[in-house]
Every structure is written in structure tokens, then in C-alpha cells.
mmCIF file of N, CA and C in Angstrom:
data_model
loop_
_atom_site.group_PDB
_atom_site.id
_atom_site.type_symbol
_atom_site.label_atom_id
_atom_site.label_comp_id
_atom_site.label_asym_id
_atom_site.label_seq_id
_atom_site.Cartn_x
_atom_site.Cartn_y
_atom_site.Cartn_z
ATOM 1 N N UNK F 1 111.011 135.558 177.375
ATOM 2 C CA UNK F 1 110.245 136.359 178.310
ATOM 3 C C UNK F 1 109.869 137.703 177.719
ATOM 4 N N UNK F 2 110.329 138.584 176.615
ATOM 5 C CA UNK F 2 110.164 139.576 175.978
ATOM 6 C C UNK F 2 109.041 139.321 175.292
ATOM 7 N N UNK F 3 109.046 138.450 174.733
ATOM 8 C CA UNK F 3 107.605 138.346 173.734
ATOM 9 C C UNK F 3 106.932 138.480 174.898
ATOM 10 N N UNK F 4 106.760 137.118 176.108
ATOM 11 C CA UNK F 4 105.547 137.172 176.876
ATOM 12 C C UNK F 4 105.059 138.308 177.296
ATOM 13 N N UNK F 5 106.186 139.715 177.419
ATOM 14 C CA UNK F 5 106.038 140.606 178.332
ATOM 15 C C UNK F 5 104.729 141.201 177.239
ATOM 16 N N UNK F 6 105.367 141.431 176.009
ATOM 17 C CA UNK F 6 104.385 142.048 174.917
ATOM 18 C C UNK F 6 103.246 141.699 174.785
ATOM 19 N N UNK F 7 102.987 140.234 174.414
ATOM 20 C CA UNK F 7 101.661 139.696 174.718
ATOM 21 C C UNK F 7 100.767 139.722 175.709
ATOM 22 N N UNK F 8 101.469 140.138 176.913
ATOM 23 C CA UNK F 8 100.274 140.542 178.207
ATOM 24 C C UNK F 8 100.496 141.979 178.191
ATOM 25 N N UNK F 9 101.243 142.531 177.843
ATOM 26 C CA UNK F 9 100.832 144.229 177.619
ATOM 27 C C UNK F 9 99.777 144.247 176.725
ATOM 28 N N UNK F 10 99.616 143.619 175.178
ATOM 29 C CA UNK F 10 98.841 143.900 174.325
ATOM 30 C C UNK F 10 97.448 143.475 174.981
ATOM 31 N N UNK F 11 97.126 142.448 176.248
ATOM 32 C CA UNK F 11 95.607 141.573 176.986
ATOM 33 C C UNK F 11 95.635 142.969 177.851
ATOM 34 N N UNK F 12 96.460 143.462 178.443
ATOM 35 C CA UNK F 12 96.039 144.460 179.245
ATOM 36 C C UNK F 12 95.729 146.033 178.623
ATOM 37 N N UNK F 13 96.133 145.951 177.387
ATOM 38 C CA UNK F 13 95.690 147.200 177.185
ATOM 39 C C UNK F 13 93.884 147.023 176.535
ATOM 40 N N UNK F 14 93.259 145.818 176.068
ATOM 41 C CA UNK F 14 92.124 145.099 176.548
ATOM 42 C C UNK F 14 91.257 145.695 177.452
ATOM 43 N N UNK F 15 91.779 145.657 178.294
ATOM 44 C CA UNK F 15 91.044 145.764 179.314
ATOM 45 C C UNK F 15 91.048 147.326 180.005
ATOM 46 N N UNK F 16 91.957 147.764 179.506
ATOM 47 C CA UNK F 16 92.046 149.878 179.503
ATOM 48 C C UNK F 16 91.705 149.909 180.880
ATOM 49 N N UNK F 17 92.876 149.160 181.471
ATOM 50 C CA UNK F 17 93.355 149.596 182.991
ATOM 51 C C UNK F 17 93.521 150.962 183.399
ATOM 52 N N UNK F 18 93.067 151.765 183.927
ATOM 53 C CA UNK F 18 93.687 153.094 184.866
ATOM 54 C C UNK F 18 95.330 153.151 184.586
ATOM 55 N N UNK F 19 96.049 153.857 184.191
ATOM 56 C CA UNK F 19 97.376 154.234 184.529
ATOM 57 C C UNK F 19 98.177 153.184 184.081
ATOM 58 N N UNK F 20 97.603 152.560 183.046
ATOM 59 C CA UNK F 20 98.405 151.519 182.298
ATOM 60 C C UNK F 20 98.462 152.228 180.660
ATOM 61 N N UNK F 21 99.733 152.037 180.615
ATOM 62 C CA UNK F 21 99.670 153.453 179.385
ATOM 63 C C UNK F 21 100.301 152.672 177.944
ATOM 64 N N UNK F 22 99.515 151.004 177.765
ATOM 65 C CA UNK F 22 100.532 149.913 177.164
ATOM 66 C C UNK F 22 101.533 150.424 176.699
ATOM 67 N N UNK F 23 101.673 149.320 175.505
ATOM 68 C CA UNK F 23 103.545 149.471 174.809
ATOM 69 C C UNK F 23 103.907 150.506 174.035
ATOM 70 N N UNK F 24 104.896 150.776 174.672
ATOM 71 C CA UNK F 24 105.405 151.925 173.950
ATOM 72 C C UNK F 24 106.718 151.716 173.558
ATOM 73 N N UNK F 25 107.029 152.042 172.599
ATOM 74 C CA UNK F 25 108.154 152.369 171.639
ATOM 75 C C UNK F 25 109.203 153.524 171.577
ATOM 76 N N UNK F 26 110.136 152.970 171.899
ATOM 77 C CA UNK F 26 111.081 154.372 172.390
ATOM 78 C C UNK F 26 112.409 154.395 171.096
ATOM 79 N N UNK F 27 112.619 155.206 170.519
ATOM 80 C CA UNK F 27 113.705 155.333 170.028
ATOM 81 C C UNK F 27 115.194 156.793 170.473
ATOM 82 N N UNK F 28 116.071 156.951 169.673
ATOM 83 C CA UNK F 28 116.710 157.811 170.172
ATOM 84 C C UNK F 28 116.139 159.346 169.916
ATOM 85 N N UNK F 29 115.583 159.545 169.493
ATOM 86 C CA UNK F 29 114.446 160.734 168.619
ATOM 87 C C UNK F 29 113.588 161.279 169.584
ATOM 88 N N UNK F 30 113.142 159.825 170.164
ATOM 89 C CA UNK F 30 111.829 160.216 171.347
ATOM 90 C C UNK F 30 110.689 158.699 171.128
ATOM 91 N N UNK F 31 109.514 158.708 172.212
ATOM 92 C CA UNK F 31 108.376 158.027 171.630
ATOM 93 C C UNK F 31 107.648 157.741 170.330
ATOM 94 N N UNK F 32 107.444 156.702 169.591
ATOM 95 C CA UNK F 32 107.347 156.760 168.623
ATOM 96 C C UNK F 32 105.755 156.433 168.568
ATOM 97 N N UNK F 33 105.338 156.272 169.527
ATOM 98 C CA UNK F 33 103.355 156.406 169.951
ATOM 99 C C UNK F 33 103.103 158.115 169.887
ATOM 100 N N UNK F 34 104.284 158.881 170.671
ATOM 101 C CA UNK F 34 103.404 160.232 170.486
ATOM 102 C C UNK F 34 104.230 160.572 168.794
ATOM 103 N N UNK F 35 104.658 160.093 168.005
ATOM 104 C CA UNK F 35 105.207 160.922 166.958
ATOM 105 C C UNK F 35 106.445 161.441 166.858
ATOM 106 N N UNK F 36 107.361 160.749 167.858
ATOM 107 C CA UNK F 36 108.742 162.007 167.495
ATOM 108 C C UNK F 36 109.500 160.495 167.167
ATOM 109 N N UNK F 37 109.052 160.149 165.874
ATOM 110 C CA UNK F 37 110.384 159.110 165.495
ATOM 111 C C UNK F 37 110.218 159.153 163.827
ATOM 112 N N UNK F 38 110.909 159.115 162.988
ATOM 113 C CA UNK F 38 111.088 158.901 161.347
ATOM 114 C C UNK F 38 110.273 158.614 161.051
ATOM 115 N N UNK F 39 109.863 158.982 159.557
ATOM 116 C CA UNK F 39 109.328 157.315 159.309
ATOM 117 C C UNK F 39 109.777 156.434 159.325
ATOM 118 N N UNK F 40 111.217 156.514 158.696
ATOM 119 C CA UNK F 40 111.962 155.828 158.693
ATOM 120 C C UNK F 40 112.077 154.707 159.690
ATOM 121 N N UNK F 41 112.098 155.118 160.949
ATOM 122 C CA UNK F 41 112.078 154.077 162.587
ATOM 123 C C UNK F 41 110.997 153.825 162.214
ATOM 124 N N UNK F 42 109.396 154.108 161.869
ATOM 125 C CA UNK F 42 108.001 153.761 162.043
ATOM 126 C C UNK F 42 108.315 152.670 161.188
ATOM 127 N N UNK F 43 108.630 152.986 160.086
ATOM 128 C CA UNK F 43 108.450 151.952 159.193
ATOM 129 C C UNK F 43 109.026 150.214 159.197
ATOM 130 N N UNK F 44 110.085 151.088 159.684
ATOM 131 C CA UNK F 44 111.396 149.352 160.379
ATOM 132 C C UNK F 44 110.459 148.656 161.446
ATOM 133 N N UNK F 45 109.799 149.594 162.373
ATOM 134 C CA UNK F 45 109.309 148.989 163.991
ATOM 135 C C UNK F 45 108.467 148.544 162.853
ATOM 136 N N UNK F 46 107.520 148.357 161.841
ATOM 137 C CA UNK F 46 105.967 148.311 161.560
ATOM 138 C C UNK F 46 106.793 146.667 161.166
ATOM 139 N N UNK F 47 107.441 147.231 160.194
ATOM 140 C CA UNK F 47 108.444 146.132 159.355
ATOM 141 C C UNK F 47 108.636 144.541 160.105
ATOM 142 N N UNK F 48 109.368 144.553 161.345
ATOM 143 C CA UNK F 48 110.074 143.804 162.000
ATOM 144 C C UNK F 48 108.457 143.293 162.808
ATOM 145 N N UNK F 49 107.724 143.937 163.707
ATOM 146 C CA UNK F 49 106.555 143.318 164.560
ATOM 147 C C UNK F 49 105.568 142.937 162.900
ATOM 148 N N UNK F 50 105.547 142.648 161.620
ATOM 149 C CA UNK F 50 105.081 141.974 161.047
ATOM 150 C C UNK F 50 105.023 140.694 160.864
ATOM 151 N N UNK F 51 106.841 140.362 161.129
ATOM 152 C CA UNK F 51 107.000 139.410 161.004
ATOM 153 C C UNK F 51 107.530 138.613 162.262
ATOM 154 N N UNK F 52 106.993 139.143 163.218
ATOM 155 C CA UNK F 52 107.086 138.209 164.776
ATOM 156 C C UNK F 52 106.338 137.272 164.304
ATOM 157 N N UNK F 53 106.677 136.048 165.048
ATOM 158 C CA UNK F 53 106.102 134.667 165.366
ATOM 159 C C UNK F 53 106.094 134.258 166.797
ATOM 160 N N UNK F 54 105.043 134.891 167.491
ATOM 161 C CA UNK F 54 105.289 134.430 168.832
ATOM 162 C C UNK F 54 105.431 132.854 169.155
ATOM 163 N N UNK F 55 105.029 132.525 167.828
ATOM 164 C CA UNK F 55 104.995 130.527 168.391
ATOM 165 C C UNK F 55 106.486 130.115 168.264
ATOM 166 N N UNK F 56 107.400 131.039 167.312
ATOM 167 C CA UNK F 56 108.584 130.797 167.057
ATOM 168 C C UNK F 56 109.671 131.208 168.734
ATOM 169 N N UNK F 57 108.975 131.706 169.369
ATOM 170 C CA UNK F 57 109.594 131.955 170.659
ATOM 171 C C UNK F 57 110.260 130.969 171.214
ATOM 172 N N UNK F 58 111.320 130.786 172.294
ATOM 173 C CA UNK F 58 111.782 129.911 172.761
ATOM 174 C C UNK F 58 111.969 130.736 174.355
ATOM 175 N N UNK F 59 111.992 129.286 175.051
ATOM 176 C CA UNK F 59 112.989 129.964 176.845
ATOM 177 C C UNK F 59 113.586 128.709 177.132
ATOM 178 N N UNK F 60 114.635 129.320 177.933
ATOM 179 C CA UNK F 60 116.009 128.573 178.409
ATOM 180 C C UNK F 60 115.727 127.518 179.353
ATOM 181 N N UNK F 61 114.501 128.166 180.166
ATOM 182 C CA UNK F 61 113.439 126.691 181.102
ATOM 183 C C UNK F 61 111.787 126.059 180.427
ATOM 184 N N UNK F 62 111.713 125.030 180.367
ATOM 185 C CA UNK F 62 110.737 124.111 179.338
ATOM 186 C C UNK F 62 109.504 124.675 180.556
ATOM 187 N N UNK F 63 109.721 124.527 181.468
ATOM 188 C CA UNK F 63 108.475 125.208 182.248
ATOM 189 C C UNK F 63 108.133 126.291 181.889
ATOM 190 N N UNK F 64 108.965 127.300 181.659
ATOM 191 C CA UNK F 64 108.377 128.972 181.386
ATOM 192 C C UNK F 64 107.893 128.773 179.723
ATOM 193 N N UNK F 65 108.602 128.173 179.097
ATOM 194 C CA UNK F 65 108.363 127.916 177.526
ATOM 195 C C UNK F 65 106.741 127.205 177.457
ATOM 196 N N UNK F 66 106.467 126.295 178.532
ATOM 197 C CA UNK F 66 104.793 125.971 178.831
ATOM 198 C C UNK F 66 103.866 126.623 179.040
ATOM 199 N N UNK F 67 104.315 127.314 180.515
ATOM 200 C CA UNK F 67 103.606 128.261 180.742
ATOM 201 C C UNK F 67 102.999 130.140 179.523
ATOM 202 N N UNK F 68 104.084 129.689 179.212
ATOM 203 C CA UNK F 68 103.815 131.158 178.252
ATOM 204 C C UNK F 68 103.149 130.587 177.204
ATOM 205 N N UNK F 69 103.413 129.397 176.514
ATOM 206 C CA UNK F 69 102.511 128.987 175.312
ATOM 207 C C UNK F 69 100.846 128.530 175.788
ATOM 208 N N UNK F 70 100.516 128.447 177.026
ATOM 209 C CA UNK F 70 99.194 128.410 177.945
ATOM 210 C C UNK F 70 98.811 129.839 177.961
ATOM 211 N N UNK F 71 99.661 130.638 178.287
ATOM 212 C CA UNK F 71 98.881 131.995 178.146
ATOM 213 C C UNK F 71 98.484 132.453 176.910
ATOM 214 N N UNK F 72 99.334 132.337 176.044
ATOM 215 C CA UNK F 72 98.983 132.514 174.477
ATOM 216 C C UNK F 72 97.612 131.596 174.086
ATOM 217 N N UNK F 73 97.437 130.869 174.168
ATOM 218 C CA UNK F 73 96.464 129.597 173.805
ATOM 219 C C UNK F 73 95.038 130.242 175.066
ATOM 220 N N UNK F 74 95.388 130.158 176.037
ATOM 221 C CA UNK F 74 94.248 130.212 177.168
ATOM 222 C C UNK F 74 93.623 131.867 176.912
ATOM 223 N N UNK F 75 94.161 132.684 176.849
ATOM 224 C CA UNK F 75 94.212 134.063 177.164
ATOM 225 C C UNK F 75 93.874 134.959 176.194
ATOM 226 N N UNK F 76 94.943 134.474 174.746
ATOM 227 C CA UNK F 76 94.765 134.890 173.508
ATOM 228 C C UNK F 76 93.944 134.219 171.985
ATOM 229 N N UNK F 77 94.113 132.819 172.846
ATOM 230 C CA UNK F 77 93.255 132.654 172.055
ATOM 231 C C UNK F 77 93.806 131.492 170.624
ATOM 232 N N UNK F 78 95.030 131.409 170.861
ATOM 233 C CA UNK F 78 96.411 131.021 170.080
ATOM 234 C C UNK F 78 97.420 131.854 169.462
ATOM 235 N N UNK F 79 98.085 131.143 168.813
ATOM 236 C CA UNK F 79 98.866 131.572 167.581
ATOM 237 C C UNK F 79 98.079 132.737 166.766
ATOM 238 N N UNK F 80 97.408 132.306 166.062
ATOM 239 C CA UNK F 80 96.763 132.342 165.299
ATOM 240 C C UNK F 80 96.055 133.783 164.510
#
């Protein structure tokens, strides 16, 4: 459900909703969208969301594991 959450933050920021302020990145430093994080943290966060595989995702119910790979495919367009 974490990935999914990301993947419809990333369709809604798309669409530059009013008062939707997408994903943001928080570390112990501060926000790392306005600048108060390392590079060090920039570089790890850049590091690690390189190598996401949203297809590699899994959920604990085969229904939600459907449904979310339909939104990816319908919405986004795929994997891909």
C-alpha cells in the first residue's frame, strides 16, 4: 500500500490540485523538498527511489495486489 500511496501522489501532483502539496520527504534535519537535509540524505533518498520496482511490489490481499497493478497499468500507463 506504500508504493500505491506514492504512485497516486506522483498522478496527482499531474494534475496540480489546489492545496495538494505532493510528496514530500522528511528527514530528522527537516524537509528535504525545501533543502534542509545533507547531501548526504539527498543522495541516499535519490539512491534508493532509483532503484524502486513498483512491479516488484507485493500485498498481503491478491485483491489489493490487482487492484493496484490496474492503477499502475490503467492510470500510469505501466511499469514501464
Amino acid at each position: 500500500w506504500c508504493l500505491f500511496e506514492v504512485a497516486q501522489t506522483i498522478e496527482l501532483e499531474k494534475s496540480l490540485q489546489v492545496g495538494h502539496h505532493g510528496l514530500v520527504f522528511c528527514t530528522s534535519s527537516g524537509v528535504v523538498n525545501e533543502g534542509h537535509a545533507s547531501a548526504e540524505v539527498s543522495l541516499g533518498l535519490a539512491r534508493r527511489l532509483s532503484r524502486l520496482r513498483l512491479q516488484d511490489a507485493d500485498a498481503s490481499d491478491p485483491n489489493d495486489h490487482a487492484m493496484i497493478k490496474d492503477f499502475v497499468v490503467n492510470e500510469m500507463g505501466g511499469f514501464d
